[in-house]
Coordinates of C-alpha atoms and ligand atoms in Angstrom, one line a residue:
X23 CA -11.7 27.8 9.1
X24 CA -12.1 28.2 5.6
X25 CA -14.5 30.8 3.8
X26 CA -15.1 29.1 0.4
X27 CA -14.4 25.5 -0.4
X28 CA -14.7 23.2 2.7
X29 CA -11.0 21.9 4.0
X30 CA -10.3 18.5 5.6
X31 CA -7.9 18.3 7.8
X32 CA -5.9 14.9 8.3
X33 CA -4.3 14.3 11.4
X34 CA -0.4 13.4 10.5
X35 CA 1.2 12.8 13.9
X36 CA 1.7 8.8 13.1
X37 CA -0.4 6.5 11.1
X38 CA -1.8 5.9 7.1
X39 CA -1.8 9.6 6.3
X40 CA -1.0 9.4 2.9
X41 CA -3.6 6.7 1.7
X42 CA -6.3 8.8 3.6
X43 CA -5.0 11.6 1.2
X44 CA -5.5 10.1 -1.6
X45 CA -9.4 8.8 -0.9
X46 CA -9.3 12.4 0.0
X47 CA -8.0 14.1 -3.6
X48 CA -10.5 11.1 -5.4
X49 CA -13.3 12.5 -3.7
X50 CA -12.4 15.9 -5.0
X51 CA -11.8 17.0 -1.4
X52 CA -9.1 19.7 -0.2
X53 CA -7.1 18.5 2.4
X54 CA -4.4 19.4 4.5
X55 CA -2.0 17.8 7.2
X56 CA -2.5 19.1 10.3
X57 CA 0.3 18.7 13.2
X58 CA 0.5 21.8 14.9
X59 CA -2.8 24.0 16.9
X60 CA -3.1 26.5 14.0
X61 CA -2.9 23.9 11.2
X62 CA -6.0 22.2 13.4
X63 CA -7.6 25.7 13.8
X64 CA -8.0 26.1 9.8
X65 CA -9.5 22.9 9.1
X66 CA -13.5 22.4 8.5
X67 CA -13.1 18.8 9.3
X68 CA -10.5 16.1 10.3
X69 CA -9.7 12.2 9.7
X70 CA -8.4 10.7 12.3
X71 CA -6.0 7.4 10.6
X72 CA -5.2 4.0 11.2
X73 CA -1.8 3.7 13.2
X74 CA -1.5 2.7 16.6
X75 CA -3.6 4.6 19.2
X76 CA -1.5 4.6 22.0
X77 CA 1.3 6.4 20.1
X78 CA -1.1 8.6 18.5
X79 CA -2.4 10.0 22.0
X80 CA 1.2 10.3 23.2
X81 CA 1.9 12.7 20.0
X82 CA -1.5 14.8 20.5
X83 CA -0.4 15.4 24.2
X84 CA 3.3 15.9 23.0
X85 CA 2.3 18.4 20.1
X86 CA -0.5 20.3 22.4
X87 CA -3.1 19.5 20.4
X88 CA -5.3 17.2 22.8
X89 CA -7.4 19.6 24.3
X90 CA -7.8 22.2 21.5
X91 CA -8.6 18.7 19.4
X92 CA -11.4 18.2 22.2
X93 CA -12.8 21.3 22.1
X94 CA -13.3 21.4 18.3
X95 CA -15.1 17.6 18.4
X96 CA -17.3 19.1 21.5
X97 CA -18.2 21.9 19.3
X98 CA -19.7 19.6 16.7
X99 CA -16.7 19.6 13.8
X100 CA -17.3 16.8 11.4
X101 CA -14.5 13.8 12.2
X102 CA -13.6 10.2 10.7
X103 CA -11.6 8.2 12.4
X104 CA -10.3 4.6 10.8
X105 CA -9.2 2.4 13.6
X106 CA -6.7 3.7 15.7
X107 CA -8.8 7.0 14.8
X108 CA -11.7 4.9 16.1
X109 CA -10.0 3.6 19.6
X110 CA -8.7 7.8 20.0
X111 CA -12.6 8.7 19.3
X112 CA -14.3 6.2 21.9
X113 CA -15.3 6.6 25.9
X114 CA -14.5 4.0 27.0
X115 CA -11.2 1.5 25.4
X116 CA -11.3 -2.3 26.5
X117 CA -7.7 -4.0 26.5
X118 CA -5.9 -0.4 26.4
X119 CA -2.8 0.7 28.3
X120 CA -4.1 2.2 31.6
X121 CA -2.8 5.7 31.2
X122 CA -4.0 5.6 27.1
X123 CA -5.7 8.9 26.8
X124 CA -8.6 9.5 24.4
X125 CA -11.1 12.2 23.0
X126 CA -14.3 10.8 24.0
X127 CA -16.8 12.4 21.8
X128 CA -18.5 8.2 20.8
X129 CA -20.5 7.0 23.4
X130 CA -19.0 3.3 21.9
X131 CA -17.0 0.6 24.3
X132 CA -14.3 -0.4 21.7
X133 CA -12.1 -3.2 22.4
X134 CA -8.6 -2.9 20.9
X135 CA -6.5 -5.7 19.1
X136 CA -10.4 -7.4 19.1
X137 CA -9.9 -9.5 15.8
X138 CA -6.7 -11.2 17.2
X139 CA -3.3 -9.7 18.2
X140 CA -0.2 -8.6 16.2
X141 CA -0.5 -10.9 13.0
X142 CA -4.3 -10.7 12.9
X143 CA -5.4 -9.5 10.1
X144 CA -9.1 -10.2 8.2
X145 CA -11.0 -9.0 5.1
X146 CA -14.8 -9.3 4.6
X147 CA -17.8 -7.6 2.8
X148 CA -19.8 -5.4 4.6
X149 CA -23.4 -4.3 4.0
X150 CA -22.6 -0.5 4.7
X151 CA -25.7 1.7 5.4
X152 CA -25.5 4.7 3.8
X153 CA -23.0 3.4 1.1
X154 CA -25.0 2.1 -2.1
X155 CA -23.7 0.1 -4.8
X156 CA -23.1 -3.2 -2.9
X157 CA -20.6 -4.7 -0.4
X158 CA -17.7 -3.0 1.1
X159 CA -14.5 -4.6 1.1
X160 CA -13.4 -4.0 4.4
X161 CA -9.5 -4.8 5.6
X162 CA -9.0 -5.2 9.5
X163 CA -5.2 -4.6 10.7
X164 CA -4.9 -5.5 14.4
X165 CA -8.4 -3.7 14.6
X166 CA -10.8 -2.9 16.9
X167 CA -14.7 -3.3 17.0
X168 CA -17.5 -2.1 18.8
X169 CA -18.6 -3.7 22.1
X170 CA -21.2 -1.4 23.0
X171 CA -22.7 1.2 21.2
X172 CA -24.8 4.0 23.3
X173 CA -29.0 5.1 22.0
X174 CA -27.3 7.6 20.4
X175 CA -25.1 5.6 17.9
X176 CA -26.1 4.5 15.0
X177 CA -24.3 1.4 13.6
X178 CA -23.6 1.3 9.9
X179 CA -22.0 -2.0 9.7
X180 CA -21.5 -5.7 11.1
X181 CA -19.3 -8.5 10.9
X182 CA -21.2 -10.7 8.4
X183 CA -22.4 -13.8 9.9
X184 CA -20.6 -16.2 8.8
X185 CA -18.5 -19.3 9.9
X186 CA -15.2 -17.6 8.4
X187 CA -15.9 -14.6 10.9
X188 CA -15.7 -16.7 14.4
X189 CA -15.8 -14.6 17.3
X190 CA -15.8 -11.5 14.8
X191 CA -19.4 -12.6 13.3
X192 CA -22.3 -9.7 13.9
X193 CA -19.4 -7.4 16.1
X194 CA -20.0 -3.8 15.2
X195 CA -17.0 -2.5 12.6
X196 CA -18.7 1.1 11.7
X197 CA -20.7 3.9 13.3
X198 CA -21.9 7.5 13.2
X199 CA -23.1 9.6 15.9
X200 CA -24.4 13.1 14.7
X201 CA -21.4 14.4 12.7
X202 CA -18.4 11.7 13.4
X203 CA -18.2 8.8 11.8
X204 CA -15.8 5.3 12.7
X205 CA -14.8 2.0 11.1
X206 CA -12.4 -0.4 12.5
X207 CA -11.3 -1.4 9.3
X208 CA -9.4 0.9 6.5
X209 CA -11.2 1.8 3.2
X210 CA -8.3 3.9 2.4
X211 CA -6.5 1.0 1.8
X212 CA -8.6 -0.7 -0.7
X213 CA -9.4 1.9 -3.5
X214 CA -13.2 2.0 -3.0
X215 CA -13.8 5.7 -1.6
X216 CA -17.7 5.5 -1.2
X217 CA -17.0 5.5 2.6
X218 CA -14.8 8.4 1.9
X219 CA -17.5 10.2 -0.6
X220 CA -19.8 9.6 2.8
X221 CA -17.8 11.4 5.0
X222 CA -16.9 14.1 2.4
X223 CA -21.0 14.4 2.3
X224 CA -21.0 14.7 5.8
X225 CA -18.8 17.6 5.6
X226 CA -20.6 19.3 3.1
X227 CA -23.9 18.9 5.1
X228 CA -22.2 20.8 7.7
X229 CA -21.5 23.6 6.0
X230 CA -24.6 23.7 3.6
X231 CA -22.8 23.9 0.4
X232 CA -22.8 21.4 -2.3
X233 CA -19.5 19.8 -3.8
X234 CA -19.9 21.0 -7.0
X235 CA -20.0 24.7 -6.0
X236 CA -16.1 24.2 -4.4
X237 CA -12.4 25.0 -5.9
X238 CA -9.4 24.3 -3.7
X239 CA -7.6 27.0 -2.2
Ligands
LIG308 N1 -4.1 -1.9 17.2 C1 -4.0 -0.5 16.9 C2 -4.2 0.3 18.1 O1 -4.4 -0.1 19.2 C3 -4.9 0.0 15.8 C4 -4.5 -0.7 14.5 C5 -4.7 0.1 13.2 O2 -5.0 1.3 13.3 N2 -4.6 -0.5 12.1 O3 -4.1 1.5 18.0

């Protein structure tokens, strides 16, 4: 782990990596890809991206980094993961492949492919807690959402109620419990990082030290 600026790590076995980069780098954040244990053993955080899940836990398995990954979510590193991330994050996956592995640090049921399968795709504004400065545009790919969400789990945003939403209206798209945070949909697709800034916050909260004291590496 690093000594002076905080580093987050962004998990580019399959997926959006790049776009999660950039939200990174507008943030101000260092980041880094991590494939490999020792990549994953220098990092202060990680973001888990959009991409398919199932594929994503074949690769963490594949590239040995399942368990050490475990171990450094059980030991309380900070974590985002945007829906596939949020599926590889969960206890318990409704509608996944029987032998889909996971790193169950959320006590969330998620239900994958929830908004509709393969074509689905939906956009809406979401009142985020914790994110000021009104509605966030939120873009749902073949996403997930939230069935059940345990005491411990606090949920930062809905499905607005309304007609448009049908079976999506008041499901649960975005959570945090203690320091990992989830959302079914991709904010590093749409150019607004305040959900981004809130996770780079997170990190810094971790480690104590404010953003403006940092310089990359
Ligand atoms: N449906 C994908 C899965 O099951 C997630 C889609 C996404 O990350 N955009 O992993």
């Amino acid at each position: 782990m690093s000594e002076n600026s905080p580093v987050v790590g962004i998990l580019a076995l399959q997926g959006d990596v790049r776009e999660h980069q950039l939200a990174l780098a507008g943030c101000g954040m260092c980041s880094t890809l991590v494939r490999r244990r020792e990549e994953l053993a220098e990092v202060d955080a990680l973001i888990l991206p959009g991409g398919e899940s199932t594929t994503m836990a074949r690769l963490l398995v594949t590239f040995d980094l399942m368990e050490p990954l475990r171990a450094r979510l059980i030991e309380g590193m900070p974590a985002y993961g945007s829906c596939a991330g949020l599926i590889l994050l969960s206890r318990e996956i409704l509608d996944g492949r029987p032998d889909q592995r996971q790193l169950p640090v959320l006590d969330v049921v998620v239900r994958r492919n929830a908004f509709g399968r393969q074509v689905a795709s939906f956009e809406a504004d979401l009142n985020f807690v914790g994110v000021s400065g009104g509605p966030v545009r939120a873009v749902f790919i073949r996403a997930p959402w939230v069935e059940q969400a345990g005491s411990g789990v606090e949920v930062l945003a809905r499905v607005p109620e309304v007609p448009a939403a049908g079976s999506a209206a008041g499901r649960i798209v975005a959570i945090r419990q203690g320091p990992v945070l989830a959302t079914s949909f991709h904010p590093e697709l749409t150019g607004d990082r305040r959900v981004h800034q809130l996770f780079c916050e997170m990190v810094q909260e971790s480690r104590g030290v404010q953003v403006s004291a940092r310089t990359c590496r």
